[in-house]
Short mmCIF file of C-alpha atoms in Angstrom, two decimals:
data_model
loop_
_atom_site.label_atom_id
_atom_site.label_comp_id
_atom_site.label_asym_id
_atom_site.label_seq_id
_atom_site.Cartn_x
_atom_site.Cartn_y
_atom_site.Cartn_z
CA UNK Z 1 -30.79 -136.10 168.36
CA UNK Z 2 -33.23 -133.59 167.71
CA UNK Z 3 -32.45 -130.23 166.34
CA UNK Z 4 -32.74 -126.73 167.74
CA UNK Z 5 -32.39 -123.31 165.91
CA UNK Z 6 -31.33 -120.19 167.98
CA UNK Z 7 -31.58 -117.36 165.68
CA UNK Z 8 -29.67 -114.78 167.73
CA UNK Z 9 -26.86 -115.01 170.05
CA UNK Z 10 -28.30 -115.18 173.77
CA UNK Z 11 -27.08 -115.88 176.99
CA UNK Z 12 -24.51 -119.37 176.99
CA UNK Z 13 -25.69 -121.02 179.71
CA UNK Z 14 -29.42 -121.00 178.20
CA UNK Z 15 -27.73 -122.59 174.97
CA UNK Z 16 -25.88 -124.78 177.57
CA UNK Z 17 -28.66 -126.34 179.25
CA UNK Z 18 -29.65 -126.67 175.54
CA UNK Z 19 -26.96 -128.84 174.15
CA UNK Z 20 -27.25 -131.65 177.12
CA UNK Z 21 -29.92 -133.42 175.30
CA UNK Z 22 -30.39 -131.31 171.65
CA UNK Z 23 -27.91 -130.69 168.80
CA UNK Z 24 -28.22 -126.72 169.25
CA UNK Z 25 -27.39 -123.88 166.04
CA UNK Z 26 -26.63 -120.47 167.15
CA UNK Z 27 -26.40 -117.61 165.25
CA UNK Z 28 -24.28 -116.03 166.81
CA UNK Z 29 -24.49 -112.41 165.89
CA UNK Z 30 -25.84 -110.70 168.40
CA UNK Z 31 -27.08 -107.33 166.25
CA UNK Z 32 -27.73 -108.70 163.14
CA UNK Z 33 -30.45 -110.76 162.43
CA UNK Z 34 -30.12 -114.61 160.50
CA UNK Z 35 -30.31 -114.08 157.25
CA UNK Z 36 -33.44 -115.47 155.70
CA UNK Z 37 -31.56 -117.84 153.25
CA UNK Z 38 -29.66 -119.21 156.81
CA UNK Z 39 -32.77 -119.25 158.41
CA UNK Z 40 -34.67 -121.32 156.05
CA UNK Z 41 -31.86 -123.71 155.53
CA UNK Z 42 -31.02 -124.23 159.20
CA UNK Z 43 -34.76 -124.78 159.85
CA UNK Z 44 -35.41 -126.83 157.24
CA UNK Z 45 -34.63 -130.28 159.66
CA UNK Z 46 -35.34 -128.37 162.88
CA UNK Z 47 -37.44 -129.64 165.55
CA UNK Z 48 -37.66 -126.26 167.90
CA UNK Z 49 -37.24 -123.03 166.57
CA UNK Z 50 -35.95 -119.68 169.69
CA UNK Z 51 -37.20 -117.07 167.28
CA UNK Z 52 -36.71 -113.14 167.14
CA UNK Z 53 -39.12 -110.75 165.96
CA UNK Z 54 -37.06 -110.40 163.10
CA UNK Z 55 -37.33 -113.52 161.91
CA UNK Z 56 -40.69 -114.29 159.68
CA UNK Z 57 -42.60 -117.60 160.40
CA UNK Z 58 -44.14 -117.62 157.57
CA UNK Z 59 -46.15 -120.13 155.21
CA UNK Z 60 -42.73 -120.59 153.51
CA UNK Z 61 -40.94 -121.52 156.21
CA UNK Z 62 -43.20 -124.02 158.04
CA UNK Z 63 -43.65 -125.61 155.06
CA UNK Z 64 -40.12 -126.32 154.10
CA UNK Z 65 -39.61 -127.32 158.26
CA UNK Z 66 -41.30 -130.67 158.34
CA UNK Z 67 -40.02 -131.74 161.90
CA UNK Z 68 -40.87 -128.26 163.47
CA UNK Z 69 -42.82 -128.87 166.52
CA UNK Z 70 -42.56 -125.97 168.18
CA UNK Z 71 -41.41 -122.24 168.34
CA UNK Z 72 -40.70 -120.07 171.02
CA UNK Z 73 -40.80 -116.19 170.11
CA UNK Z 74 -38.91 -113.91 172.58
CA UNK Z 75 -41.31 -111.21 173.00
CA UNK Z 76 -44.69 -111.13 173.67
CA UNK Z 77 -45.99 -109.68 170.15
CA UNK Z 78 -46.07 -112.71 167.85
CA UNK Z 79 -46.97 -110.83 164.78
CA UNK Z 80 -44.12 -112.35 162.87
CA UNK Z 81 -45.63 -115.22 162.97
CA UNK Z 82 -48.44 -116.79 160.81
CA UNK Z 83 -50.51 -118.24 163.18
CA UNK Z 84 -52.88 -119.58 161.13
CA UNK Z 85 -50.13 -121.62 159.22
CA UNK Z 86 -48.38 -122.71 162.25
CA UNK Z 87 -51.75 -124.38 163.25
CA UNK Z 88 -52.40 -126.08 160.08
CA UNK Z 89 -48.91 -127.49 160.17
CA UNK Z 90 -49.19 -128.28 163.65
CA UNK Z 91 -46.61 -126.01 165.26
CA UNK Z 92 -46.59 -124.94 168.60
CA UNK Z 93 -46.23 -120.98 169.03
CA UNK Z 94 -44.66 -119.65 172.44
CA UNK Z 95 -44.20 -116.45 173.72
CA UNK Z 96 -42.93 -114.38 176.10
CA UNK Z 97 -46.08 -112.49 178.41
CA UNK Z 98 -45.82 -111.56 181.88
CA UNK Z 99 -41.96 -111.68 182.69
CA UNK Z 100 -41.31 -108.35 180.80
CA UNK Z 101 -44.40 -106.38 182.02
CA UNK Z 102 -43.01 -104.25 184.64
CA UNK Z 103 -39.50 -103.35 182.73
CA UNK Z 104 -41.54 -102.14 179.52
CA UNK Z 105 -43.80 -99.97 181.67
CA UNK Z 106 -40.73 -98.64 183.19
CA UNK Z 107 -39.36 -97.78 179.66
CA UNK Z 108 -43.04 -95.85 179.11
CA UNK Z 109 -42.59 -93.97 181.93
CA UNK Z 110 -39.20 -93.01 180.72
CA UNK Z 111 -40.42 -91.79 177.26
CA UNK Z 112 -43.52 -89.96 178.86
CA UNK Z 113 -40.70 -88.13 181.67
CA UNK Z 114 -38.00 -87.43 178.94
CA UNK Z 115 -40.29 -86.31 176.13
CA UNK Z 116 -42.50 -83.79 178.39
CA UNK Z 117 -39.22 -82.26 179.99
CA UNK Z 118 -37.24 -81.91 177.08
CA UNK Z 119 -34.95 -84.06 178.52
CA UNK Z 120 -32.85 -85.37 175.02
CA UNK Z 121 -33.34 -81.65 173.42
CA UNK Z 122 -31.59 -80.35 176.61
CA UNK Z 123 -28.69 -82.53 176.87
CA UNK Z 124 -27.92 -82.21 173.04
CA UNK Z 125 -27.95 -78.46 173.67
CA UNK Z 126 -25.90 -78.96 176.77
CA UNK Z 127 -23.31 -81.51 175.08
CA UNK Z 128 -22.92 -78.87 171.67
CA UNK Z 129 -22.09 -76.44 173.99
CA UNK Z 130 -24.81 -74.30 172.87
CA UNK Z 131 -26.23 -72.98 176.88
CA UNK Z 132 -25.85 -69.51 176.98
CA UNK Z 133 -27.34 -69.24 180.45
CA UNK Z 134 -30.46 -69.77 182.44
CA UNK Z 135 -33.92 -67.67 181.25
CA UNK Z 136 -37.30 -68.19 182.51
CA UNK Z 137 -38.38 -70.37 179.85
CA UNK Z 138 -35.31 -71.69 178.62
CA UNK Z 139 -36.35 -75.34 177.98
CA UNK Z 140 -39.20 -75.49 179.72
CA UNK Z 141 -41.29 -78.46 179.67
CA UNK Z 142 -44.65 -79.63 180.17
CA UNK Z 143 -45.77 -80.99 183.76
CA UNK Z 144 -47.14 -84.51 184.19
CA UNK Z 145 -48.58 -83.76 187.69
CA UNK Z 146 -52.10 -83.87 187.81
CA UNK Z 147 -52.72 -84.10 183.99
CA UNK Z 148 -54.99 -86.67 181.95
CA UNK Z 149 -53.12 -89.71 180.74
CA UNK Z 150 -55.04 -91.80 178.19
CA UNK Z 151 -53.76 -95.39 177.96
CA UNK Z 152 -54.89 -97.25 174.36
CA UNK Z 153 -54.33 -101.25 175.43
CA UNK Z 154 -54.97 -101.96 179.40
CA UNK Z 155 -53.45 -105.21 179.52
CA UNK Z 156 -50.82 -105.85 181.82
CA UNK Z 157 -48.13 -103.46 180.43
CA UNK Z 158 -50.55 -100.74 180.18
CA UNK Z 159 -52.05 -100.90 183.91
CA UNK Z 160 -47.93 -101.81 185.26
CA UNK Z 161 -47.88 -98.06 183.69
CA UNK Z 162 -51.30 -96.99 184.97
CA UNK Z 163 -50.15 -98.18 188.47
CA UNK Z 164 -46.97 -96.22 188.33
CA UNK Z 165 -49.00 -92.90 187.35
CA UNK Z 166 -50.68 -92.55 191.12
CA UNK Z 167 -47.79 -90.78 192.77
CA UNK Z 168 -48.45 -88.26 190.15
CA UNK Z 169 -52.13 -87.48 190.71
CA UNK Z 170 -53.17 -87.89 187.28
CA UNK Z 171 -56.61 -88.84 185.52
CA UNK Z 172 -56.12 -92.25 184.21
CA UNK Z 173 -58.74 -92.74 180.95
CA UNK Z 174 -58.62 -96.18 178.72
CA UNK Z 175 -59.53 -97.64 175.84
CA UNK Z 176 -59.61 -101.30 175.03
CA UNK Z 177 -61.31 -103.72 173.19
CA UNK Z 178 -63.57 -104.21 175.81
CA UNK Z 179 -63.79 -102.91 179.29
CA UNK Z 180 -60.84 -104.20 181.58
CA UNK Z 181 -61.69 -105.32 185.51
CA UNK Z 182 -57.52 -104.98 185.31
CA UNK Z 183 -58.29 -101.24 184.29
CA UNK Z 184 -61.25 -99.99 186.60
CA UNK Z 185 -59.61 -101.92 190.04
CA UNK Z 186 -57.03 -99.44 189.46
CA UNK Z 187 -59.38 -96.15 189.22
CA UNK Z 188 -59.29 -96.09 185.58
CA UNK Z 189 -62.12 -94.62 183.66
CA UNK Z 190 -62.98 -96.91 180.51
CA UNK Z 191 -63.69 -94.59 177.09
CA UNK Z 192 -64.72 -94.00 173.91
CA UNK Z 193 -61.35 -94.18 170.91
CA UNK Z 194 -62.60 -90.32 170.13
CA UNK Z 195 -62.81 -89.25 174.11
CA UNK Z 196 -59.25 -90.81 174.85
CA UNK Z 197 -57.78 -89.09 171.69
CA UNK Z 198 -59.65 -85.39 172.75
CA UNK Z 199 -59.16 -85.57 176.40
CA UNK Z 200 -55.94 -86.68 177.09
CA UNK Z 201 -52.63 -84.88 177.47
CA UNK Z 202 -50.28 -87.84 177.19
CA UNK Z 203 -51.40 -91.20 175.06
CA UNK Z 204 -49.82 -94.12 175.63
CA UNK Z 205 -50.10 -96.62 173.01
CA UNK Z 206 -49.41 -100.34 174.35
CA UNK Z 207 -51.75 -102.39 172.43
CA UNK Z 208 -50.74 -105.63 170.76
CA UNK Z 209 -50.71 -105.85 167.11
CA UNK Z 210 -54.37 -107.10 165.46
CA UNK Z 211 -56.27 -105.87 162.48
CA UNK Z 212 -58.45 -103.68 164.44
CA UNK Z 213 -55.50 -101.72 165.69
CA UNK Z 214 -53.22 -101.19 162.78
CA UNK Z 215 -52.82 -97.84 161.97
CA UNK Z 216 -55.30 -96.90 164.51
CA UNK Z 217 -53.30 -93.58 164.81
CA UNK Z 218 -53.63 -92.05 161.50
CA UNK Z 219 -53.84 -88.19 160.12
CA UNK Z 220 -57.30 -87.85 162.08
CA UNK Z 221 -56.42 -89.67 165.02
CA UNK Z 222 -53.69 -86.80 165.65
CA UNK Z 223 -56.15 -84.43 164.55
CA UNK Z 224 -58.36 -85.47 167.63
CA UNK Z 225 -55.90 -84.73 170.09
CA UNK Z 226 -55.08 -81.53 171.68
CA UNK Z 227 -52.28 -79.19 170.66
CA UNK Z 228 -50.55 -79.54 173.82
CA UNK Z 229 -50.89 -83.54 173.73
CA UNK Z 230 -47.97 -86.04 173.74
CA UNK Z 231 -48.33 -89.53 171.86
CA UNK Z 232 -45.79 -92.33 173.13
CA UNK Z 233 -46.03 -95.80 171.63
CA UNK Z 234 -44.52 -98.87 172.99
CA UNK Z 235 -46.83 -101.65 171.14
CA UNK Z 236 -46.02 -101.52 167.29
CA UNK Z 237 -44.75 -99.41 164.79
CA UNK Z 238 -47.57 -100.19 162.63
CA UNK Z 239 -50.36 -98.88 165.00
CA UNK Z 240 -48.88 -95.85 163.64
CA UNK Z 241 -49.39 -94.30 160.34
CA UNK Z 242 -45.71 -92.55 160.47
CA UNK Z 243 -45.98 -90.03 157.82
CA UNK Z 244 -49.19 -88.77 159.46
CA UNK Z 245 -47.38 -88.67 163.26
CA UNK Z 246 -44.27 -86.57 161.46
CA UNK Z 247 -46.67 -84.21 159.55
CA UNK Z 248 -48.27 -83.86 162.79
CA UNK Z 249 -45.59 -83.11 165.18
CA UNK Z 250 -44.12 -81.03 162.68
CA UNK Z 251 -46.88 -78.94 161.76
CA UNK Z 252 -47.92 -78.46 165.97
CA UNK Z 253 -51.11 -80.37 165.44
CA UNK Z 254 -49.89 -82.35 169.07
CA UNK Z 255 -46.88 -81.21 171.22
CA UNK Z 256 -44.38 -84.18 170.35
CA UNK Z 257 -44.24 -88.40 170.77
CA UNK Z 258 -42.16 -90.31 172.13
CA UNK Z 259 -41.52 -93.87 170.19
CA UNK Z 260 -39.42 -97.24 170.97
CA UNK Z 261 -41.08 -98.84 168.19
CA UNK Z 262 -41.33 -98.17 164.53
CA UNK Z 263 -42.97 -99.62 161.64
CA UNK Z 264 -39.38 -100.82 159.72
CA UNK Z 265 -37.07 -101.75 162.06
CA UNK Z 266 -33.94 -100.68 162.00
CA UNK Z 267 -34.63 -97.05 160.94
CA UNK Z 268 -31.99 -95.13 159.38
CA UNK Z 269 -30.78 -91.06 159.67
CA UNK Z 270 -32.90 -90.78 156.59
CA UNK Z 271 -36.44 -91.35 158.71
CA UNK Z 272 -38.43 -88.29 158.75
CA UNK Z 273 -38.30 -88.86 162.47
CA UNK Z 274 -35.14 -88.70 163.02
CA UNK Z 275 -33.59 -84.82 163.66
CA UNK Z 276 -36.90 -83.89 165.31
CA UNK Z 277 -36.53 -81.83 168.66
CA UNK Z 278 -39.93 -82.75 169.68
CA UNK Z 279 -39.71 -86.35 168.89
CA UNK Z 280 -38.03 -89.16 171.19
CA UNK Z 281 -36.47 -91.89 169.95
CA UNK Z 282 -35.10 -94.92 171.23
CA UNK Z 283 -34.23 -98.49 169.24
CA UNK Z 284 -37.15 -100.96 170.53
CA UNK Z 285 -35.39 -101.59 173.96
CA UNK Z 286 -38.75 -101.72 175.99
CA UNK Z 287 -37.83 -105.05 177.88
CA UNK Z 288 -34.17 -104.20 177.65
CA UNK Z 289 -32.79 -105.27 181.41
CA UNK Z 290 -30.45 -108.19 181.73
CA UNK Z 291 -32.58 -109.41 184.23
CA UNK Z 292 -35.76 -108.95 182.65
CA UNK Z 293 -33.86 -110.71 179.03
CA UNK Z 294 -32.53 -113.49 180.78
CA UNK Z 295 -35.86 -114.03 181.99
CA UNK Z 296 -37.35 -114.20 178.30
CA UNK Z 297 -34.39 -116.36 177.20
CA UNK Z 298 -34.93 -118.88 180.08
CA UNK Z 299 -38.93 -119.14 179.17
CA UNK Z 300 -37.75 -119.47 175.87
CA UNK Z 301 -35.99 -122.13 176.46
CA UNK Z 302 -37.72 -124.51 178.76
CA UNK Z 303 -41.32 -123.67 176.60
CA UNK Z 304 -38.52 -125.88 173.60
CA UNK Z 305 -38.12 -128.09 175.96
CA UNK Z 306 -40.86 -129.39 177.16
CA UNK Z 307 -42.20 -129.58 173.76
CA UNK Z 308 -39.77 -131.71 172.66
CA UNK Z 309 -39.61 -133.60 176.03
CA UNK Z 310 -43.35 -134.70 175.21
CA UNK Z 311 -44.89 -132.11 177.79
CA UNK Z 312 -47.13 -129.41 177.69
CA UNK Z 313 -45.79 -125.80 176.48
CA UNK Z 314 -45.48 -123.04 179.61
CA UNK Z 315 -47.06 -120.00 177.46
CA UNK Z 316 -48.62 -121.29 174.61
CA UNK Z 317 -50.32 -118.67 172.35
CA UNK Z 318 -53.50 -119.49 171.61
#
C-alpha cells in the first residue's frame, strides 16, 4: 500500500477519503509544525507528500525520499520547495492557485481598512480604558475614497483586490513583470516600480516570491513613497527588507503598513514590529476561511491522488 505523509493536522474526512486506498501519517498538531527529524524520517518511504509552507522540500529531503512521486503544497507560494531538485528527482509539485483568490483579497482589504482608520490603535485604547472623550481629531484616520492605490503583483489576488477598490472611486496603478490584460480590463493603469512607489497612497504588495522580487522593498523603496503612504503586504515576508520598513515607519518616512506575512515565521514580542501603533499585524491568515481551507485541503488531496492513481495532477506547478 502506498504511503502518504500529512504534515499538519487537517480536516478528517480529507484524511478519510485518504486511508480507503493509502496507508496515511498525520501529524497531528495542528499549530506546530513536523519537526524536521519526523519529517525526514516519515518521508523517507513516502509516495505523496500534503506539505505546509513550513516544511522545506529540499535537496535533502528528496533525496533521502526515493518513492516520492508527488507533493501537494497547500498554498499557492511554493517557495519552500526546490523546484529544481524536485524535477531532477522526478517529483511532482502541486499547489494551491485559484481557490483562495477571493478570501486573500478580502484579508487585503481588511489590512488596507483597519490600518488607514486606526482601527487596532483605537480598540487597544478603547479596551485599556484610556478614552477620555471625543475631540476633533481624536484618532482620526486617513480616507481611502478617491485616493491612488498602487498594486505590486496583478495576478489574480491582486486584481480580486483591484476589483473590490471600484465602490471606492480610487486610481488603480500596477506594476508587474509585464503588462497584465487581467490588470488594464479592469481600468488599471500599468507603471513604472519608481511611479507606483511615488504616486501611490496605499501599496499593496501581492507578488509571488522570485529572485527579481525579493527584497524589492528596501530602505529606498520606502524612501520613494510619500509621507502620507501606507505599505500592506500579503505575498512574502521576504519582499520586504524588515529593518528598513521599521526604520521607516518609525522615523515617518511613510504613514504605517499593514503585514500578514513576515520574513521568519512565527515572529515573537521581540520583533521590532511588534508594539508599533502605526503598524498592523496579523499571523499569515490571508486564506484563513473554513470554506476557503477546506477547499485547499480537498485540492490537496485529490492532486495525491491522482498521482498515485496513475493520472494527471489538477494544478501542477510548472
Amino acid at each position: 500500500m502506498k504511503k502518504i505523509v500529512i504534515t499538519r493536522k487537517i480536516n478528517p474526512t480529507m484524511i478519510q477519503k485518504l486511508e480507503k486506498d493509502f496507508e496515511v501519517v498525520v501529524w497531528n498538531e495542528a499549530e506546530k509544525p513536523m519537526p524536521r527529524e519526523r519529517f525526514l524520517e516519515e518521508t523517507s518511504d513516502a509516495h505523496g507528500v500534503l506539505a505546509m509552507l513550513s516544511d522545506k522540500v529540499d535537496e535533502e529531503m528528496l533525496s533521502n525520499a526515493q518513492n516520492l512521486k508527488v507533493v501537494a503544497n497547500l498554498a499557492v507560494g511554493y517557495d519552500n520547495i526546490d523546484l529544481e531538485s524536485a524535477r531532477a528527482h522526478k517529483v511532482i509539485i502541486t499547489n494551491t492557485p485559484d481557490v483562495l483568490t477571493e478570501t486573500t483579497a478580502e484579508l487585503a482589504f481588511t489590512l488596507m481598512l483597519t490600518s488607514a482608520r486606526r482601527v487596532l490603535e483605537a480598540n487597544r485604547q478603547l479596551m485599556a480604558g484610556e478614552w477620555s472623550g471625543w475631540s476633533p481629531y481624536h484618532m482620526a484616520g486617513t480616507d481611502i475614497f478617491g485616493k491612488t492605490v498602487g498594486i505590486f503583483g496583478m495576478g489574480s489576488i491582486g486584481a480580486a483586490f483591484a476589483r473590490r477598490l471600484s465602490g471606492f472611486r480610487t486610481k488603480v496603478l500596477y506594476h508587474n513583470r509585464s503588462q497584465s490584460e487581467l490588470g488594464d480590463s479592469l481600468g488599471a493603469e500599468f507603471v513604472s516600480f519608481d511611479d507606483l512607489l511615488s504616486a501611490s497612497d496605499f501599496i499593496l504588495c501581492a507578488a509571488p516570491l522570485t529572485d527579481e522580487t525579493k527584497y524589492r522593498f528596501d530602505k529606498a523603496a520606502f524612501e520613494r513613497m510619500k509621507e502620507s503612504a501606507f505599505f500592506i503586504n500579503i505575498g512574502r515576508g521576504a519582499h520586504v527588507v524588515e529593518e528598513d520598513l521599521a526604520e521607516a515607519v518609525e522615523q515617518g518616512q511613510i504613514r504605517g503598513a499593514a503585514l500578514d506575512v513576515f520574513e521568519n515565521e512565527p515572529i515573537g514580542k521581540d520583533h521590532p514590529f511588534v508594539g508599533m501603533d502605526n503598524m498592523t499585524l496579523l499571523p499569515h491568515i490571508g486564506s484563513a476561511s473554513v470554506d476557503t481551507r477546506n477547499n485547499m485541503m480537498n485540492l490537496c488531496v485529490n492532486n495525491v491522488m491522482e498521482v498515485l492513481n496513475g493520472g494527471k495532477p489538477i494544478t501542477p506547478v510548472k
